[in-house]
Amino acid sequence: LAAQRLTSPPGDNAFERFRLALRIEPKSKQAKQGIADIAKKYIDFAEKNLAGGDIAQFDQYLKRAVDVDKVVPDDTDTARLIATTRQKAAAPWLEKGKTAGAAWDKAAAKAAYEKALQLDPDNVLAREGIKYVATIGEPGFAFRDGSGPELVVLDGKLAAARHEVSRAEFRRFWNAAGHAQFAKEPECGDREKMFSGSGSRSWQKPGIE
């Protein structure tokens, strides 16, 4: 182990010797710890390769750690550490995917989520992200424009709210920003004058209950 002959060369490596010790004495804590230490060495190698940008080698070293750890099924701590290592590696890419998805950048979001899956193949958030990205901007896609009502895409260029804007919702807009956008409060747009006194009506005084 100290010489880093972890699983090779054949017949002269730490893994084979610890495994033999475990066959001789199945309850040997030293043998179990030795195998766990080999797996942790591979985790260290994986992290160093990831820092150097080698995702493929990162994946290979973690797979070796899993294979080694299988010899000690009750070593849940090492298995958890392997899973955590993958999750941490995927986390920045999940965040990039989320940011790109919020900006409707489908290509960038898809690429980020796929990278996250490379690093952590069992990552549920990455799989869900890829499915979500495929729906962005497509008919039936629901979204909100800021704090406004929920909108649904009808086709590539048109979206509509699920419900009519209520006076209470419009009041929130008016108090937050609307009043600053108009020199005076907008009046009823009844150009045909179909309703008596429509010129004096507004959203606050519609003339109806």
mmCIF file of C-alpha atoms in Angstrom:
data_model
loop_
_atom_site.group_PDB
_atom_site.id
_atom_site.type_symbol
_atom_site.label_atom_id
_atom_site.label_comp_id
_atom_site.label_asym_id
_atom_site.label_seq_id
_atom_site.Cartn_x
_atom_site.Cartn_y
_atom_site.Cartn_z
ATOM 1 C CA LEU A 1 0.000 0.000 0.000
ATOM 2 C CA ALA A 2 2.811 2.422 0.908
ATOM 3 C CA ALA A 3 4.511 1.724 -2.433
ATOM 4 C CA GLN A 4 1.167 2.367 -4.200
ATOM 5 C CA ARG A 5 1.107 -1.132 -5.677
ATOM 6 C CA LEU A 6 -2.625 -1.090 -5.150
ATOM 7 C CA THR A 7 -4.002 -3.722 -7.551
ATOM 8 C CA SER A 8 -0.941 -4.440 -9.702
ATOM 9 C CA PRO A 9 1.386 -6.054 -10.563
ATOM 10 C CA PRO A 10 -0.346 -9.438 -10.302
ATOM 11 C CA GLY A 11 0.763 -11.434 -7.273
ATOM 12 C CA ASP A 12 2.527 -8.492 -5.651
ATOM 13 C CA ASN A 13 -0.075 -5.899 -4.787
ATOM 14 C CA ALA A 14 -1.880 -4.680 -1.685
ATOM 15 C CA PHE A 15 -5.368 -5.705 -2.807
ATOM 16 C CA GLU A 16 -4.537 -9.388 -3.344
ATOM 17 C CA ARG A 17 -2.744 -9.635 -0.005
ATOM 18 C CA PHE A 18 -5.481 -7.946 2.024
ATOM 19 C CA ARG A 19 -8.089 -10.059 0.259
ATOM 20 C CA LEU A 20 -6.141 -13.231 1.075
ATOM 21 C CA ALA A 21 -5.934 -12.141 4.719
ATOM 22 C CA LEU A 22 -9.691 -11.603 4.689
ATOM 23 C CA ARG A 23 -10.280 -15.134 3.350
ATOM 24 C CA ILE A 24 -8.122 -16.536 6.121
ATOM 25 C CA GLU A 25 -9.810 -14.413 8.782
ATOM 26 C CA PRO A 26 -13.173 -13.017 7.513
ATOM 27 C CA LYS A 27 -13.551 -10.795 10.568
ATOM 28 C CA SER A 28 -10.113 -9.202 10.331
ATOM 29 C CA LYS A 29 -10.508 -5.450 10.893
ATOM 30 C CA GLN A 30 -6.996 -4.817 9.586
ATOM 31 C CA ALA A 31 -7.737 -6.567 6.296
ATOM 32 C CA LYS A 32 -11.025 -4.697 5.874
ATOM 33 C CA GLN A 33 -9.336 -1.397 6.667
ATOM 34 C CA GLY A 34 -6.550 -2.172 4.201
ATOM 35 C CA ILE A 35 -9.062 -2.732 1.399
ATOM 36 C CA ALA A 36 -10.896 0.456 2.351
ATOM 37 C CA ASP A 37 -7.577 2.336 2.232
ATOM 38 C CA ILE A 38 -6.938 1.047 -1.299
ATOM 39 C CA ALA A 39 -10.346 2.324 -2.403
ATOM 40 C CA LYS A 40 -9.622 5.713 -0.797
ATOM 41 C CA LYS A 41 -6.309 5.907 -2.646
ATOM 42 C CA TYR A 42 -8.182 5.489 -5.904
ATOM 43 C CA ILE A 43 -10.599 8.219 -4.825
ATOM 44 C CA ASP A 44 -7.602 10.503 -4.236
ATOM 45 C CA PHE A 45 -6.237 9.670 -7.689
ATOM 46 C CA ALA A 46 -9.670 10.402 -9.190
ATOM 47 C CA GLU A 47 -9.863 13.827 -7.574
ATOM 48 C CA LYS A 48 -6.351 14.749 -8.745
ATOM 49 C CA ASN A 49 -7.213 13.781 -12.310
ATOM 50 C CA LEU A 50 -10.432 15.773 -12.167
ATOM 51 C CA ALA A 51 -8.477 18.828 -10.989
ATOM 52 C CA GLY A 52 -6.278 18.332 -14.059
ATOM 53 C CA GLY A 53 -9.310 18.174 -16.338
ATOM 54 C CA ASP A 54 -9.165 14.439 -17.093
ATOM 55 C CA ILE A 55 -12.796 13.377 -16.631
ATOM 56 C CA ALA A 56 -12.287 9.965 -18.242
ATOM 57 C CA GLN A 57 -9.534 9.000 -15.794
ATOM 58 C CA PHE A 58 -11.574 10.429 -12.910
ATOM 59 C CA ASP A 59 -14.352 8.025 -13.845
ATOM 60 C CA GLN A 60 -12.000 5.048 -14.254
ATOM 61 C CA TYR A 61 -10.375 5.520 -10.839
ATOM 62 C CA LEU A 62 -13.739 5.740 -9.097
ATOM 63 C CA LYS A 63 -14.874 2.570 -10.864
ATOM 64 C CA ARG A 64 -11.751 0.854 -9.560
ATOM 65 C CA ALA A 65 -12.576 2.092 -6.067
ATOM 66 C CA VAL A 66 -16.046 0.548 -6.393
ATOM 67 C CA ASP A 67 -14.620 -2.794 -7.592
ATOM 68 C CA VAL A 68 -12.165 -2.906 -4.691
ATOM 69 C CA ASP A 69 -14.797 -1.968 -2.122
ATOM 70 C CA LYS A 70 -17.134 -4.765 -3.262
ATOM 71 C CA VAL A 71 -14.920 -7.219 -1.391
ATOM 72 C CA VAL A 72 -16.141 -5.689 1.865
ATOM 73 C CA PRO A 73 -19.942 -5.346 1.409
ATOM 74 C CA ASP A 74 -20.466 -3.899 4.879
ATOM 75 C CA ASP A 75 -18.103 -0.971 4.230
ATOM 76 C CA THR A 76 -20.860 1.586 3.656
ATOM 77 C CA ASP A 77 -18.614 4.539 4.555
ATOM 78 C CA THR A 78 -16.349 4.060 1.533
ATOM 79 C CA ALA A 79 -19.318 3.519 -0.783
ATOM 80 C CA ARG A 80 -20.833 6.741 0.524
ATOM 81 C CA LEU A 81 -17.543 8.581 -0.022
ATOM 82 C CA ILE A 82 -17.398 7.426 -3.643
ATOM 83 C CA ALA A 83 -20.955 8.642 -4.234
ATOM 84 C CA THR A 84 -20.227 11.970 -2.538
ATOM 85 C CA THR A 85 -17.104 12.455 -4.666
ATOM 86 C CA ARG A 86 -19.157 12.075 -7.829
ATOM 87 C CA GLN A 87 -21.896 14.373 -6.540
ATOM 88 C CA LYS A 88 -19.418 17.123 -5.649
ATOM 89 C CA ALA A 89 -17.815 16.877 -9.081
ATOM 90 C CA ALA A 90 -21.196 17.179 -10.796
ATOM 91 C CA ALA A 91 -22.504 20.049 -8.633
ATOM 92 C CA PRO A 92 -20.893 22.968 -10.563
ATOM 93 C CA TRP A 93 -22.236 21.609 -13.846
ATOM 94 C CA LEU A 94 -25.711 21.235 -12.392
ATOM 95 C CA GLU A 95 -25.577 24.909 -11.420
ATOM 96 C CA LYS A 96 -24.415 25.876 -14.919
ATOM 97 C CA GLY A 97 -27.234 23.838 -16.410
ATOM 98 C CA LYS A 98 -29.773 25.516 -14.149
ATOM 99 C CA THR A 99 -28.482 29.005 -15.031
ATOM 100 C CA ALA A 100 -28.443 28.277 -18.763
ATOM 101 C CA GLY A 101 -31.911 26.725 -18.583
ATOM 102 C CA ALA A 102 -33.299 29.800 -16.835
ATOM 103 C CA ALA A 103 -31.895 31.899 -19.705
ATOM 104 C CA TRP A 104 -33.500 29.504 -22.236
ATOM 105 C CA ASP A 105 -30.060 28.591 -23.593
ATOM 106 C CA LYS A 106 -30.973 25.024 -24.478
ATOM 107 C CA ALA A 107 -27.622 24.059 -26.002
ATOM 108 C CA ALA A 108 -25.550 25.277 -23.045
ATOM 109 C CA ALA A 109 -27.942 23.765 -20.502
ATOM 110 C CA LYS A 110 -27.971 20.379 -22.247
ATOM 111 C CA ALA A 111 -24.165 20.344 -22.476
ATOM 112 C CA ALA A 112 -23.834 21.177 -18.771
ATOM 113 C CA TYR A 113 -26.275 18.493 -17.655
ATOM 114 C CA GLU A 114 -24.580 15.914 -19.882
ATOM 115 C CA LYS A 115 -21.225 16.816 -18.332
ATOM 116 C CA ALA A 116 -22.775 16.343 -14.885
ATOM 117 C CA LEU A 117 -23.939 12.867 -15.934
ATOM 118 C CA GLN A 118 -20.436 12.020 -17.127
ATOM 119 C CA LEU A 119 -19.161 12.765 -13.655
ATOM 120 C CA ASP A 120 -22.091 11.229 -11.789
ATOM 121 C CA PRO A 121 -24.041 8.775 -13.999
ATOM 122 C CA ASP A 122 -26.725 8.193 -11.348
ATOM 123 C CA ASN A 123 -27.409 11.888 -10.730
ATOM 124 C CA VAL A 124 -31.194 12.342 -10.705
ATOM 125 C CA LEU A 125 -31.045 16.151 -11.007
ATOM 126 C CA ALA A 126 -28.947 15.916 -14.162
ATOM 127 C CA ARG A 127 -31.382 13.472 -15.765
ATOM 128 C CA GLU A 128 -34.334 15.666 -14.827
ATOM 129 C CA GLY A 129 -32.454 18.701 -16.155
ATOM 130 C CA ILE A 130 -31.963 17.110 -19.578
ATOM 131 C CA LYS A 131 -35.663 16.269 -19.762
ATOM 132 C CA TYR A 132 -36.601 19.819 -18.730
ATOM 133 C CA VAL A 133 -34.256 21.431 -21.258
ATOM 134 C CA ALA A 134 -35.935 19.552 -24.096
ATOM 135 C CA THR A 135 -39.256 21.267 -23.265
ATOM 136 C CA ILE A 136 -37.962 24.858 -23.115
ATOM 137 C CA GLY A 137 -39.831 27.074 -25.559
ATOM 138 C CA GLU A 138 -41.846 24.153 -26.926
ATOM 139 C CA PRO A 139 -45.685 24.168 -27.030
ATOM 140 C CA GLY A 140 -47.050 23.538 -23.556
ATOM 141 C CA PHE A 141 -43.924 24.878 -21.796
ATOM 142 C CA ALA A 142 -44.963 26.860 -18.699
ATOM 143 C CA PHE A 143 -42.889 29.720 -17.309
ATOM 144 C CA ARG A 144 -43.079 33.022 -15.479
ATOM 145 C CA ASP A 145 -41.785 36.349 -16.714
ATOM 146 C CA GLY A 146 -40.389 37.680 -13.461
ATOM 147 C CA SER A 147 -43.108 37.810 -10.822
ATOM 148 C CA GLY A 148 -45.927 37.931 -13.376
ATOM 149 C CA PRO A 149 -48.592 35.289 -13.968
ATOM 150 C CA GLU A 150 -47.711 31.863 -15.321
ATOM 151 C CA LEU A 151 -47.556 31.750 -19.116
ATOM 152 C CA VAL A 152 -47.797 28.797 -21.478
ATOM 153 C CA VAL A 153 -46.088 28.618 -24.879
ATOM 154 C CA LEU A 154 -48.651 28.106 -27.644
ATOM 155 C CA ASP A 155 -46.108 27.911 -30.455
ATOM 156 C CA GLY A 156 -42.540 29.044 -31.047
ATOM 157 C CA LYS A 157 -43.377 32.763 -30.873
ATOM 158 C CA LEU A 158 -46.550 33.077 -28.836
ATOM 159 C CA ALA A 159 -47.397 32.503 -25.174
ATOM 160 C CA ALA A 160 -50.530 33.230 -23.172
ATOM 161 C CA ALA A 161 -51.354 33.411 -19.488
ATOM 162 C CA ARG A 162 -53.260 30.504 -17.999
ATOM 163 C CA HIS A 163 -55.739 32.939 -16.436
ATOM 164 C CA GLU A 164 -56.848 36.524 -16.930
ATOM 165 C CA VAL A 165 -54.881 39.130 -14.998
ATOM 166 C CA SER A 166 -56.895 40.109 -11.937
ATOM 167 C CA ARG A 167 -57.161 43.661 -10.606
ATOM 168 C CA ALA A 168 -55.201 42.576 -7.536
ATOM 169 C CA GLU A 169 -52.372 41.278 -9.724
ATOM 170 C CA PHE A 170 -52.403 44.443 -11.823
ATOM 171 C CA ARG A 171 -52.347 46.554 -8.654
ATOM 172 C CA ARG A 172 -49.113 44.841 -7.576
ATOM 173 C CA PHE A 173 -47.592 45.674 -10.951
ATOM 174 C CA TRP A 174 -48.886 49.247 -10.777
ATOM 175 C CA ASN A 175 -47.504 49.895 -7.299
ATOM 176 C CA ALA A 176 -44.142 48.293 -8.109
ATOM 177 C CA ALA A 177 -43.410 49.775 -11.552
ATOM 178 C CA GLY A 178 -46.504 50.609 -13.606
ATOM 179 C CA HIS A 179 -47.120 54.123 -12.291
ATOM 180 C CA ALA A 180 -43.560 55.092 -13.239
ATOM 181 C CA GLN A 181 -44.139 54.048 -16.883
ATOM 182 C CA PHE A 182 -47.074 56.403 -17.548
ATOM 183 C CA ALA A 183 -47.353 60.183 -17.282
ATOM 184 C CA LYS A 184 -50.888 59.649 -16.064
ATOM 185 C CA GLU A 185 -53.036 56.674 -15.240
ATOM 186 C CA PRO A 186 -54.130 54.952 -18.471
ATOM 187 C CA GLU A 187 -57.809 55.179 -19.275
ATOM 188 C CA CYS A 188 -60.178 52.780 -20.972
ATOM 189 C CA GLY A 189 -59.200 51.982 -24.560
ATOM 190 C CA ASP A 190 -62.800 52.021 -25.860
ATOM 191 C CA ARG A 191 -62.062 53.746 -29.166
ATOM 192 C CA GLU A 192 -65.499 52.980 -30.585
ATOM 193 C CA LYS A 193 -67.166 54.567 -27.519
ATOM 194 C CA MET A 194 -69.447 51.568 -27.179
ATOM 195 C CA PHE A 195 -69.834 52.211 -23.479
ATOM 196 C CA SER A 196 -71.185 55.449 -22.082
ATOM 197 C CA GLY A 197 -68.575 57.465 -20.208
ATOM 198 C CA SER A 198 -65.862 54.983 -21.101
ATOM 199 C CA GLY A 199 -63.265 57.758 -21.400
ATOM 200 C CA SER A 200 -63.294 58.305 -17.659
ATOM 201 C CA ARG A 201 -62.995 54.660 -16.778
ATOM 202 C CA SER A 202 -59.781 53.033 -15.625
ATOM 203 C CA TRP A 203 -58.659 49.797 -14.052
ATOM 204 C CA GLN A 204 -59.441 51.288 -10.648
ATOM 205 C CA LYS A 205 -62.813 52.699 -11.755
ATOM 206 C CA PRO A 206 -64.140 50.315 -14.388
ATOM 207 C CA GLY A 207 -67.775 51.366 -13.930
ATOM 208 C CA ILE A 208 -68.823 47.786 -13.234
ATOM 209 C CA GLU A 209 -68.757 45.675 -10.119
#
